[in-house]
Short mmCIF file of C-alpha atoms and ligand atoms in Angstrom, two decimals:
data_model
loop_
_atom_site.label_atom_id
_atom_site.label_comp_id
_atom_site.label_asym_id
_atom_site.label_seq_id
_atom_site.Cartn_x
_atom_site.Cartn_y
_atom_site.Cartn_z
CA UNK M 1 38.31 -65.87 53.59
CA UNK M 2 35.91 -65.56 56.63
CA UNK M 3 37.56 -68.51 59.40
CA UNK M 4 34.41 -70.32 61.02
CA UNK M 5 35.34 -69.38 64.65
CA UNK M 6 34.63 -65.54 63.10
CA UNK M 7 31.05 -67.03 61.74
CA UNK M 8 30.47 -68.58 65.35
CA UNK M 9 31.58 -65.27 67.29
CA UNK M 10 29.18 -63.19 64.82
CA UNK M 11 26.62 -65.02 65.53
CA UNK M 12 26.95 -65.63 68.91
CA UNK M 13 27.16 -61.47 69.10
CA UNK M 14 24.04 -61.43 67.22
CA UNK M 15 22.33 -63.66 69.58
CA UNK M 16 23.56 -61.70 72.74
CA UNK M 17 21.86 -58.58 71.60
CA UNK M 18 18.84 -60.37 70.37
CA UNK M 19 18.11 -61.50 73.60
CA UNK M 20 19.46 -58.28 74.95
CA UNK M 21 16.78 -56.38 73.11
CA UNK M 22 13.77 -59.03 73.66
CA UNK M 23 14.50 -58.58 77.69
CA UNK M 24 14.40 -54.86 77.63
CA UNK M 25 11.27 -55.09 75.03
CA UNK M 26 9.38 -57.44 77.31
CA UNK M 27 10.37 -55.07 80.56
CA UNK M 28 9.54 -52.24 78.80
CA UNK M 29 5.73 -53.08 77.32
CA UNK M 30 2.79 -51.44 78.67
CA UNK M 31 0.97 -54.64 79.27
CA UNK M 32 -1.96 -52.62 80.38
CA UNK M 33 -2.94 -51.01 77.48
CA UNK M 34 -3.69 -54.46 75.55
CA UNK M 35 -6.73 -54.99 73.31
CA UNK M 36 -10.39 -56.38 74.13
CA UNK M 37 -9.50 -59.34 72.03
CA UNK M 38 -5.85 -59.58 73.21
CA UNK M 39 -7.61 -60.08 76.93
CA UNK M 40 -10.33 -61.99 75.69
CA UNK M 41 -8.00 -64.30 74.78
CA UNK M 42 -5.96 -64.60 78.30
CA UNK M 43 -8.88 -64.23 80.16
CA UNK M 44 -10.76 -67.54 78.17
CA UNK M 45 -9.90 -70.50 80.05
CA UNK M 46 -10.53 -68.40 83.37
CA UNK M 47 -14.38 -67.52 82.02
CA UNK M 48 -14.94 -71.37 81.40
CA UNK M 49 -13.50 -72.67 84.48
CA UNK M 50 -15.73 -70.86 86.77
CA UNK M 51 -14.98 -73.01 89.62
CA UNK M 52 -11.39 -73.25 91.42
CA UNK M 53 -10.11 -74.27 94.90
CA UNK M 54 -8.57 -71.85 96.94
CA UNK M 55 -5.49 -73.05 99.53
CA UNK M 56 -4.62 -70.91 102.61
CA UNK M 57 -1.61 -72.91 104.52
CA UNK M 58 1.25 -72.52 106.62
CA UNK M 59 2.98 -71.97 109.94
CA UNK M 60 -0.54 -70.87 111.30
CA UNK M 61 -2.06 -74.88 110.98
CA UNK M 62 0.32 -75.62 113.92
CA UNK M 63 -1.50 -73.57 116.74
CA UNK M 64 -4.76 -74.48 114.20
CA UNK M 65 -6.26 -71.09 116.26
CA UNK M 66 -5.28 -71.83 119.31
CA UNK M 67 -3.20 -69.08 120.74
CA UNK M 68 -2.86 -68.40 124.61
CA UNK M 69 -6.79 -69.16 126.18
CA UNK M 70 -8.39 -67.76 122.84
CA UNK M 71 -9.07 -70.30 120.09
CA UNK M 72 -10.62 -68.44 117.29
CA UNK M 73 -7.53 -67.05 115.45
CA UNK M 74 -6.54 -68.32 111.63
CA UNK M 75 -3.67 -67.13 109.32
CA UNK M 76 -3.60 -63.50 111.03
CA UNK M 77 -2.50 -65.03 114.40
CA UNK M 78 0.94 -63.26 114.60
CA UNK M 79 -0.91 -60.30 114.07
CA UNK M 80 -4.23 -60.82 116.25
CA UNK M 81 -2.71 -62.53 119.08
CA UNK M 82 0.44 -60.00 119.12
CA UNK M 83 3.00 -63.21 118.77
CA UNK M 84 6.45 -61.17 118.91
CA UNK M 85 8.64 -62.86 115.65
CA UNK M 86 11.08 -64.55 118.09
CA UNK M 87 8.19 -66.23 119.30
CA UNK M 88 6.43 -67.08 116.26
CA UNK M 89 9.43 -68.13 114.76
CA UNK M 90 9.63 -71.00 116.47
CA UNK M 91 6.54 -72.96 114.74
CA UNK M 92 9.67 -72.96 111.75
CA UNK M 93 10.94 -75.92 113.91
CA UNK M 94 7.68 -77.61 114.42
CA UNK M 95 6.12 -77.29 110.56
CA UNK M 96 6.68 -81.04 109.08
CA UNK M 97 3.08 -82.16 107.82
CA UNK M 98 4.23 -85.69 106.64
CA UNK M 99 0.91 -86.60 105.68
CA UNK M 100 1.18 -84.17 102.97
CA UNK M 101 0.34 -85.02 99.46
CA UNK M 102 0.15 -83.12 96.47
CA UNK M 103 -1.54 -85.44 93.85
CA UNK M 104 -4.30 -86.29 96.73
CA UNK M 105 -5.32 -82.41 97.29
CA UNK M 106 -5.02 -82.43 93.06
CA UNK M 107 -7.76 -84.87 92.80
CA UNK M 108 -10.09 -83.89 95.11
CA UNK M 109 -10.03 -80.56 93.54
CA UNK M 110 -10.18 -82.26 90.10
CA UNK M 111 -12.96 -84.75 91.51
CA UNK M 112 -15.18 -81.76 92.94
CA UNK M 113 -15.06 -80.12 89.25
CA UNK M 114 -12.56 -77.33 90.03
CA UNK M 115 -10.25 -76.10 87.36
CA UNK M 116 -7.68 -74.32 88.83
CA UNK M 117 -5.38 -73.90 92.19
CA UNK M 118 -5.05 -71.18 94.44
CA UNK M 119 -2.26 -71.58 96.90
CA UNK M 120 -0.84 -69.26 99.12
CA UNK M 121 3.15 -68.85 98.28
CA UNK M 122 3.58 -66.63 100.86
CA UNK M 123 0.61 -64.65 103.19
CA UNK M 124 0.98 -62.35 105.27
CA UNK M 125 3.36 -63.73 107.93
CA UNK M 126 6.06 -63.84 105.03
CA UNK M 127 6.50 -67.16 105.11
CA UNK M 128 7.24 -68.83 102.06
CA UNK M 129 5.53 -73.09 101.29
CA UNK M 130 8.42 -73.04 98.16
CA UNK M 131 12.10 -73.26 98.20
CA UNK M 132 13.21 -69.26 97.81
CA UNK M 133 16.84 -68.82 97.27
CA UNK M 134 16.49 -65.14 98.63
CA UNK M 135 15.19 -66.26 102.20
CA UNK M 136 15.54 -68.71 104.95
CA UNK M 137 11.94 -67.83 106.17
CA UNK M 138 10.98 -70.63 103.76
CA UNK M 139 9.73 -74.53 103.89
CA UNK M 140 13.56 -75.76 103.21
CA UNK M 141 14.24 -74.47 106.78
CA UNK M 142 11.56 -76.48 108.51
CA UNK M 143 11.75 -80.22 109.34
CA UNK M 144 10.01 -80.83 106.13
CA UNK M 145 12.32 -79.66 103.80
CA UNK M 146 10.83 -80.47 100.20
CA UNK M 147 9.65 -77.50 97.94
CA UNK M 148 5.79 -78.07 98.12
CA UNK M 149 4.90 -76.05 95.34
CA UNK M 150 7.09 -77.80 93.20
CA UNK M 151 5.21 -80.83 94.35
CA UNK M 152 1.76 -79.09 94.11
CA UNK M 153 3.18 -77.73 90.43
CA UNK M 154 4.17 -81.65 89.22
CA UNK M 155 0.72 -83.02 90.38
CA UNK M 156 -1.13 -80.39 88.81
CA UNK M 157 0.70 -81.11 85.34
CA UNK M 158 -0.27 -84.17 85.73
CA UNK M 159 -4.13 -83.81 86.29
CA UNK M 160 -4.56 -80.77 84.05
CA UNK M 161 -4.99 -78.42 86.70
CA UNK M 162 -4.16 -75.23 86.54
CA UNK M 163 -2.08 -74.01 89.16
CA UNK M 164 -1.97 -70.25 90.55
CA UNK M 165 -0.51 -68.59 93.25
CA UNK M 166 -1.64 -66.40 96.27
CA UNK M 167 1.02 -63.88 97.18
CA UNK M 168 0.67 -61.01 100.11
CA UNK M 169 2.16 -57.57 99.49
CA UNK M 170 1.81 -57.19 102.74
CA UNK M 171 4.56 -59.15 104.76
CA UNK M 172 5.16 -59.35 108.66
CA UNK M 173 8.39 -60.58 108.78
CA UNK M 174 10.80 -58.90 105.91
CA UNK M 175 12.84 -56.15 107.45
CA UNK M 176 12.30 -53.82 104.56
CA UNK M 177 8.93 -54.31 105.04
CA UNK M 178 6.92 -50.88 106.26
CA UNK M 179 4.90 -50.24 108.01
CA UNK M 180 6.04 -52.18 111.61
CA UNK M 181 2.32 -53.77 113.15
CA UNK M 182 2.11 -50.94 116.21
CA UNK M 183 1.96 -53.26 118.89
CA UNK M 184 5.60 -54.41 118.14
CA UNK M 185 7.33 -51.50 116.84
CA UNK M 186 9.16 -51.23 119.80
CA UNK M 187 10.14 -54.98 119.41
CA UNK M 188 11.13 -54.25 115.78
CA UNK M 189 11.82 -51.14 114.83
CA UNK M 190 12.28 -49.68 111.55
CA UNK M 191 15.80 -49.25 111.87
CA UNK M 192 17.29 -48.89 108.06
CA UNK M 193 14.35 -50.45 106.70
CA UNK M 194 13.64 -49.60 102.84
CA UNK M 195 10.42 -50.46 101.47
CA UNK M 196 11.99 -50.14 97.73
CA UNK M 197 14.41 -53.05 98.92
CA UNK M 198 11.29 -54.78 99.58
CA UNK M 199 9.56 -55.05 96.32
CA UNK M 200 12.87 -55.88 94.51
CA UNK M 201 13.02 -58.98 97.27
CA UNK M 202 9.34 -58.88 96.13
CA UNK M 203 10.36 -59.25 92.65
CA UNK M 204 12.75 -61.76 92.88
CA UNK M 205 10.17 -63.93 94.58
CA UNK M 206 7.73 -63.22 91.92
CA UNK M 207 10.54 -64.28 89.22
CA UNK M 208 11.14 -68.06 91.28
CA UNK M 209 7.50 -68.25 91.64
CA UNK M 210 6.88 -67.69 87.60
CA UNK M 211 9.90 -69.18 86.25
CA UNK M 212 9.85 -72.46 88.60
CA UNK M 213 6.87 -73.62 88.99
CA UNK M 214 5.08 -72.80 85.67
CA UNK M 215 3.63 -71.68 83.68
CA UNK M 216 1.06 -70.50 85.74
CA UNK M 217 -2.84 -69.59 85.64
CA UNK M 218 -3.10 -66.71 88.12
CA UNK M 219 -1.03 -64.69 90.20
CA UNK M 220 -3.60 -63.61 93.09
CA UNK M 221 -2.23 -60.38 94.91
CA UNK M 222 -3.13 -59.80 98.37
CA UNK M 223 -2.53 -57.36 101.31
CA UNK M 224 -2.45 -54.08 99.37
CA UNK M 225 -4.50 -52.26 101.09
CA UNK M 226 -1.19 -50.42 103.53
CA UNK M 227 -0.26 -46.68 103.38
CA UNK M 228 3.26 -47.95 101.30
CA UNK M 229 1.43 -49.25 98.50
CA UNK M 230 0.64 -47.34 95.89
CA UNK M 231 -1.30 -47.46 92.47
CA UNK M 232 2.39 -46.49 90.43
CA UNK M 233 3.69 -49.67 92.49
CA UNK M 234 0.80 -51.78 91.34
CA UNK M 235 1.09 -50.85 87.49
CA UNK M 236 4.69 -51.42 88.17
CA UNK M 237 4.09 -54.74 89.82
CA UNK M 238 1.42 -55.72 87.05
CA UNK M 239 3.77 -55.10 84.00
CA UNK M 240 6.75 -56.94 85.64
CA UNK M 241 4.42 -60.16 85.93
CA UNK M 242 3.47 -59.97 82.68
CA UNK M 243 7.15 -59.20 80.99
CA UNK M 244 7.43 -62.92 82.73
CA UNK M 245 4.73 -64.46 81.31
CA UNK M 246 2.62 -62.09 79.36
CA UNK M 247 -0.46 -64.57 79.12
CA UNK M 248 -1.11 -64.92 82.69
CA UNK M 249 -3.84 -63.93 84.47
CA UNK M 250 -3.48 -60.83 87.74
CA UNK M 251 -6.10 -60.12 90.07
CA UNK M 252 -7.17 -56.32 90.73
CA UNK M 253 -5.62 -56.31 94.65
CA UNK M 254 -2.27 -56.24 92.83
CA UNK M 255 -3.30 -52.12 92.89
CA UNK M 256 -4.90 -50.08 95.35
CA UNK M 257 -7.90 -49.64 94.30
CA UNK M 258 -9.72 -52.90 95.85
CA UNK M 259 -12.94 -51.32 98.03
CA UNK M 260 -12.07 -53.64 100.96
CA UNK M 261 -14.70 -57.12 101.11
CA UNK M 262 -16.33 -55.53 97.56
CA UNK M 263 -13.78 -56.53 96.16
CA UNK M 264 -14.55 -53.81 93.19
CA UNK M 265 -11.69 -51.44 91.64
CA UNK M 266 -11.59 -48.07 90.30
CA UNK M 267 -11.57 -48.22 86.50
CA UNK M 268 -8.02 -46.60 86.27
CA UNK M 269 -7.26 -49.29 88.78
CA UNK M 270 -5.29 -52.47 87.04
CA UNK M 271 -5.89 -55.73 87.49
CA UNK M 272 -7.86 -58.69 85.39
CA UNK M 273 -10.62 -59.37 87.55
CA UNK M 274 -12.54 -58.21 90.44
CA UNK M 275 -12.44 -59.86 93.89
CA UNK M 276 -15.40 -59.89 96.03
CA UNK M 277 -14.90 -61.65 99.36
CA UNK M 278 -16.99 -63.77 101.54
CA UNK M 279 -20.07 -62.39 99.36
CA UNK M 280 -21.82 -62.31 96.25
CA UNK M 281 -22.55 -58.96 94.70
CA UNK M 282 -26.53 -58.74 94.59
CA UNK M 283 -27.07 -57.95 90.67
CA UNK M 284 -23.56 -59.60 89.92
CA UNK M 285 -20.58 -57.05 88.31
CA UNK M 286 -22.04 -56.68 84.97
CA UNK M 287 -19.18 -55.84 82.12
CA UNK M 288 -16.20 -56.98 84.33
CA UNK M 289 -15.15 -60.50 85.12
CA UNK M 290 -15.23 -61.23 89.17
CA UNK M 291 -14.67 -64.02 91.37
CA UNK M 292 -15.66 -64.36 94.85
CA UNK M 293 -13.70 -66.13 97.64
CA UNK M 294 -15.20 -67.63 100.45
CA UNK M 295 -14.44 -69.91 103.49
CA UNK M 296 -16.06 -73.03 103.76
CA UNK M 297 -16.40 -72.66 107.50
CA UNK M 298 -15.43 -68.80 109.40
CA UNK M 299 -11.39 -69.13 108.67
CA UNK M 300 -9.44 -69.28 105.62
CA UNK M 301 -6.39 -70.39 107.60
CA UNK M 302 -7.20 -73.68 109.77
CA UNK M 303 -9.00 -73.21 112.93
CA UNK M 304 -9.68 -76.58 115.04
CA UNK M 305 -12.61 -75.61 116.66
CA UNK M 306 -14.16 -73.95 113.61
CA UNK M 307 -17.25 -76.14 112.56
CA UNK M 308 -19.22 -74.09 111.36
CA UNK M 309 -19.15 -75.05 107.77
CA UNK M 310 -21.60 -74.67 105.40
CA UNK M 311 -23.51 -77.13 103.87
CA UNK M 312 -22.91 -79.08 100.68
CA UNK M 313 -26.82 -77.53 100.05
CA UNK M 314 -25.42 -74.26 100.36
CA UNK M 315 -22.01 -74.36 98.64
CA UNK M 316 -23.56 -75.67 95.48
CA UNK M 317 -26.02 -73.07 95.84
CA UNK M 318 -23.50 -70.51 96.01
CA UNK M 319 -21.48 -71.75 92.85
CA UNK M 320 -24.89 -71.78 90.80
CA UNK M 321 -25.94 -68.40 92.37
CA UNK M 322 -22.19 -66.80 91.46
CA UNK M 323 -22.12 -68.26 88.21
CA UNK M 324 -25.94 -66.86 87.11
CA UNK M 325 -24.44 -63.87 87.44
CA UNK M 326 -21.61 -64.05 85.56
CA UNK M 327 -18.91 -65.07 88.29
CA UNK M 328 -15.88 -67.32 89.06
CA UNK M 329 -16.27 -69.10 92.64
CA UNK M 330 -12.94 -69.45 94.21
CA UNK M 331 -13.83 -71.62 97.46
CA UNK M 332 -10.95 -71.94 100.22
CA UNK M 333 -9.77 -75.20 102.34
CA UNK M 334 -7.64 -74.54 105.17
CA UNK M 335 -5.25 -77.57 105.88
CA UNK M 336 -4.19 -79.40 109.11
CA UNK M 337 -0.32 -79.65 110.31
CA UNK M 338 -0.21 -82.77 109.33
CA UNK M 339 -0.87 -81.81 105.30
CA UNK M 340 -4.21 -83.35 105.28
CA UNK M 341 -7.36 -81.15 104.47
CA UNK M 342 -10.06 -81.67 107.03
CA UNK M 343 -12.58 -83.88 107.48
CA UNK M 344 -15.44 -81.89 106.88
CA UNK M 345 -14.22 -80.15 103.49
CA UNK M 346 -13.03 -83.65 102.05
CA UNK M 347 -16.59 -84.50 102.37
CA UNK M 348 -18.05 -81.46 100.86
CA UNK M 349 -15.89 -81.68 97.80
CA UNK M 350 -16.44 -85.05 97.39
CA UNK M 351 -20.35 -84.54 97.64
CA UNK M 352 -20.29 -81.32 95.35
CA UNK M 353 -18.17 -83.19 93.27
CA UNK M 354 -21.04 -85.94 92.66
CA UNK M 355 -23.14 -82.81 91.80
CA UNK M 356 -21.13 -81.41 89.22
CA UNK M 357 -20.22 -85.11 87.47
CA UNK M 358 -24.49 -84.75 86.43
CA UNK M 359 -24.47 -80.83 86.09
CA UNK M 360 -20.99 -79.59 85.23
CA UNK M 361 -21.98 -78.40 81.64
CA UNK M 362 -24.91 -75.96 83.45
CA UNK M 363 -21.84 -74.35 85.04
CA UNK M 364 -18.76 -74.08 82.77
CA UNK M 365 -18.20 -71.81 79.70
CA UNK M 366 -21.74 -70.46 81.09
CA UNK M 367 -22.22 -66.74 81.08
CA UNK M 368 -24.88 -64.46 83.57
CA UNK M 369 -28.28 -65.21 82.95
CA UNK M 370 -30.75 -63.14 81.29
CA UNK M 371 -33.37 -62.71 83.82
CA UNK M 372 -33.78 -60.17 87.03
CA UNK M 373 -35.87 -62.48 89.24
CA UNK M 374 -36.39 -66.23 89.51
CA UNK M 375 -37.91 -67.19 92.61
CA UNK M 376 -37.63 -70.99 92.53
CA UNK M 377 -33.41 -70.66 91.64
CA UNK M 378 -30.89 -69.87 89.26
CA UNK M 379 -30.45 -69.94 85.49
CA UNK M 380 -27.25 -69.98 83.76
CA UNK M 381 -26.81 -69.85 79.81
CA UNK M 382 -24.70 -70.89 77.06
CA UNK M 383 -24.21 -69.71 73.97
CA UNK M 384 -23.18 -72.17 71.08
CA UNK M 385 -21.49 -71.67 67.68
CA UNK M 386 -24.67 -72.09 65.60
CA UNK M 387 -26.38 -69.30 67.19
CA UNK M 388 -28.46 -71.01 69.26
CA UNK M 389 -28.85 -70.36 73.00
CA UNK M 390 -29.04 -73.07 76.05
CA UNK M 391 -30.62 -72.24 79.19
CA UNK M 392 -29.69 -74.02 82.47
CA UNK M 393 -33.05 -73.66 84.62
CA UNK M 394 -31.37 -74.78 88.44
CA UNK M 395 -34.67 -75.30 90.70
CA UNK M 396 -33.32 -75.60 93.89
CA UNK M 397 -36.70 -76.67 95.38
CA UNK M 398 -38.03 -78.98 92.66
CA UNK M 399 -41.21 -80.71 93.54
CA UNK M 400 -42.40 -83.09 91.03
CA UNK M 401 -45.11 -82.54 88.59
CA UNK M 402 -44.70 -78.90 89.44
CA UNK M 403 -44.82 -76.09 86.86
CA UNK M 404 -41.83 -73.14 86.75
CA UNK M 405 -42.61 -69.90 84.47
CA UNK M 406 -39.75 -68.47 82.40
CA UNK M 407 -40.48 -64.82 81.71
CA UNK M 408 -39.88 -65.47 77.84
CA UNK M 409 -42.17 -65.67 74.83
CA UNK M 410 -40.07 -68.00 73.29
CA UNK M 411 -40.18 -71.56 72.94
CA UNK M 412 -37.72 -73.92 73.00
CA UNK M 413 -36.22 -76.46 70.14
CA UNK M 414 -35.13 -79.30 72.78
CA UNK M 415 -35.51 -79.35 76.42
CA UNK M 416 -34.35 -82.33 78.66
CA UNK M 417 -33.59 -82.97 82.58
CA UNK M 418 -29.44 -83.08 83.06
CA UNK M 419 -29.83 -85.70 85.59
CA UNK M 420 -32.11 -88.12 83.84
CA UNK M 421 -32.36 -87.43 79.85
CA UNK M 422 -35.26 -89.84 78.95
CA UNK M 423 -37.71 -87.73 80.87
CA UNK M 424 -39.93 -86.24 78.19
CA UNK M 425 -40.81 -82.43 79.89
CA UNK M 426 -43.68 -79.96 78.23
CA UNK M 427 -43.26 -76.88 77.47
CA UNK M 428 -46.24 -74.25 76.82
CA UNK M 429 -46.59 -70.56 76.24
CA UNK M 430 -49.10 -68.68 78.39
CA UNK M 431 -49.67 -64.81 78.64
CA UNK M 432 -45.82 -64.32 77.29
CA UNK M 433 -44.51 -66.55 79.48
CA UNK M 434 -43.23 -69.99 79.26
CA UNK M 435 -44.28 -72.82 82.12
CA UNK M 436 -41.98 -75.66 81.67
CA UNK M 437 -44.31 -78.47 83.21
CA UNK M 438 -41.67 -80.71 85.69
CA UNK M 439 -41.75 -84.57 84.88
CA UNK M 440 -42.54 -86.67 88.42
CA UNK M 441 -38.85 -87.53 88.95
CA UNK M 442 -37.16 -87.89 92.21
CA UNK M 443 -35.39 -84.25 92.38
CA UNK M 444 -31.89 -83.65 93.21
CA UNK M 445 -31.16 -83.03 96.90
CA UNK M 446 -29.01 -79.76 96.08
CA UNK M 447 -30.59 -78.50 92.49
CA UNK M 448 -32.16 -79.96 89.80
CA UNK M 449 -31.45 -78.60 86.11
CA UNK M 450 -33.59 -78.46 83.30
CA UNK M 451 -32.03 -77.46 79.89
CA UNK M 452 -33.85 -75.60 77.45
CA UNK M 453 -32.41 -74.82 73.76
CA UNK M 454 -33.56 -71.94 72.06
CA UNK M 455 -32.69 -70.70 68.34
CA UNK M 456 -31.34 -67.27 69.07
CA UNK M 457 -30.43 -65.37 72.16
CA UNK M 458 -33.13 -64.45 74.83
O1 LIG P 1 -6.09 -60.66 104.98
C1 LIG P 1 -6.40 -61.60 103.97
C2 LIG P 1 -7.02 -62.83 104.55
O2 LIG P 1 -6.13 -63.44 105.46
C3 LIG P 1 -7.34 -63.81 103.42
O3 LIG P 1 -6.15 -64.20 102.75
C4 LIG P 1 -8.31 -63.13 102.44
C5 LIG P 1 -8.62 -64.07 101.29
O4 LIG P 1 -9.06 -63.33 100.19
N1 LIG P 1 -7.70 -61.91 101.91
C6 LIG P 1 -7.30 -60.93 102.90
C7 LIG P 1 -8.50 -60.20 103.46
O5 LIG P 1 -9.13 -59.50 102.41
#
């Protein structure tokens, strides 16, 4: 007769090696070599979001750019202004930006029609905004002392944001870390320094970051671009974030292959998406997803004197412009000391916010447009389940009673103005073209969409 403490045991041996084999499955997969539909899938939610915020904080919001009599630093200001660690380690003391708060930076993202988070974990200065059990170079050792990404993670549960993380291969402070910045080798030499001790402190960073404060959206490499990272690394590096959570999403700088501000990879390269940076490809990246980055002012860290930010005009521009062409536009805030974002990009969101509450569906789900040139703006499409086909026409310089040409021979089923849907709008076809004749509204200061819907594709 079988006792039922020799059931329990059996099963609980079953269960060891269950999980046993699941870990070294999971470890083990290839998840490079998935299917077009198998990405497809991941990559969906990414493809209709089109729009996310982009976060670069830490120590470097104390001196806000100020280092010395030079005042145009950002986040590389260990590096730039040749800050020996000692030095720099002392902003650790002086970090504590009470006026910090999570569910306030949530909904002005949320508010200005962004869909996901980019924070920075951890940029180049090694620094760390979350609460890492294998390093004191972290937020618990500053006056602060609360775990903001745990704080950013909660708030964004709560809105429905999806929350991804920035993290730099590259680190300035880690002693394994290789190569030494020449101007301080002397300073801090290599010593016993081993740069394969590095990525397991790497990996055990990535494993907190995953398994505390997720699930998450993105994990956005950075800082690959040194002679000690190599493309078997990045594979390496890929395939462990994925055993962890095998749905989420990896930029391509997690390899080597990123051609510097292009942002464009090799195809043997790895990596989900393409990363332009502080452009927008001319013609778009046609057959790859891409995002570009960009500042809001000159720094992606924050910079005090900085003002030179672009206009509301310009950054709504840039999001139609990106997304014509098939693009995700990942646009950064740099917060103060104090935890507050500044003045200037509060008002921006807020204003390209009130934009995107008339015109959001002319951006998301949207996919690049079908013509080369259109003079007078943008178009963006969408494609719906019954095989019909809306086009977003974005006239960035609408003056009433005006006439735009499509160059299609098609007419449409239903057009209507996004801003003001009682406006009745003609339509005619002339020499294979179609003039869409503009109803005497008052036009949108930014850009003012007209939707066409056409049986078909065109
Ligand atoms: O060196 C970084 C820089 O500080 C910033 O984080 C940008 C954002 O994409 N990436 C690197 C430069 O390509």
């Amino acid at each position: 007769m079988i006792k039922t403490y020799q059931i329990t045991f059996l099963c609980f041996i079953i269960l060891v090696f269950t999980i046993i084999i699941f870990s070294f499955t999971a470890l083990a997969q290839d998840y490079t070599k998935e299917s077009k539909e198998q990405k497809d899938q991941r990559m969906k939610w990414w493809r209709e979001a089109r729009f996310g915020l982009f976060i670069h904080w830490g120590l470097y919001a104390i001196p806000a750019g100020k280092w010395g009599d030079k005042t145009n630093y950002g986040e590389w200001i260990r590096h730039e202004a040749q800050i020996p660690l000692p030095e720099y380690k002392k902003l650790l003391t002086q970090f504590n930006p009470i006026k910090f708060n999570a569910k306030e930076w949530v909904r002005m993202a949320k508010d200005a029609g962004m869909k996901y988070i980019v924070i920075t974990s951890k940029h180049h200065d090694g620094f760390c905004l979350f609460d890492s059990k294998v390093t004191d170079w972290d937020v618990m050792s500053t006056p602060f002392q609360r775990d903001i990404l745990k704080e950013l993670s909660d708030a964004c549960k709560e809105e429905g944001m999806r929350l991804c993380f920035y993290y730099s291969i590259m680190d300035w402070h880690h002693p394994d870390y290789l190569p030494r910045r020449d101007w301080e080798k002397e300073q801090r030499p290599e010593g016993d320094a081993d740069f394969n001790r590095y990525i397991e402190y790497m990996k055990a960073q990535l494993k907190e970051l995953i398994t505390n404060y997720g699930p998450l959206g993105i994990l956005w490499f950075d800082g690959e671009w040194e002679n000690t990272w190599t493309h078997e690394k990045g594979v390496d590096l890929y395939n462990y974030v994925r055993s962890l959570q095998p749905d989420i999403i990896i930029n391509n700088r997690v390899d080597t292959g990123r051609s510097g501000m292009e942002g464009t990879s090799e195809p043997k390269n790895v990596g989900d998406y393409e990363t332009p940076e502080q452009k927008v490809p001319a013609t778009g990246l046609p057959g790859v997803d891409w995002e570009t980055c960009m500042t809001m002012n000159n720094h992606w860290g924050y910079n005090a004197v900085d003002k030179n930010f672009k206009s509301t005009k310009e950054l709504i521009q840039l999001l139609v412009d990106i997304v014509s062409k098939g693009g995700n536009f990942l646009l950064n805030v740099g917060p103060m000391a104090t935890g507050e974002f500044p003045p200037e990009s509060v008002q921006r969101l807020k204003e390209i916010g009130e934009w995107m509450k008339v015109n959001s569906e002319s951006v998301y789900g949207t996919i690049a447009n079908p013509f080369e040139k259109t003079p007078w703006g943008r178009c963006t499409q969408k494609k719906l389940d019954n095989g019909h086909t809306i086009l977003y026409v974005h006239i960035f310089d609408y003056k009433p009673n005006d006439k735009v040409v499509l160059p299609t021979d098609k007419s449409p089923v239903k057009v209507w103005l996004l801003k003001d849907t009682s406006k009745t709008i003609e339509t005619s076809l002339k020499k294979n073209n179609l003039v869409i004749k503009l109803p005497g509204i008052e036009p949108d200061p930014y850009d003012t969409v007209v939707a066409l819907e056409f049986e078909g594709s065109l």
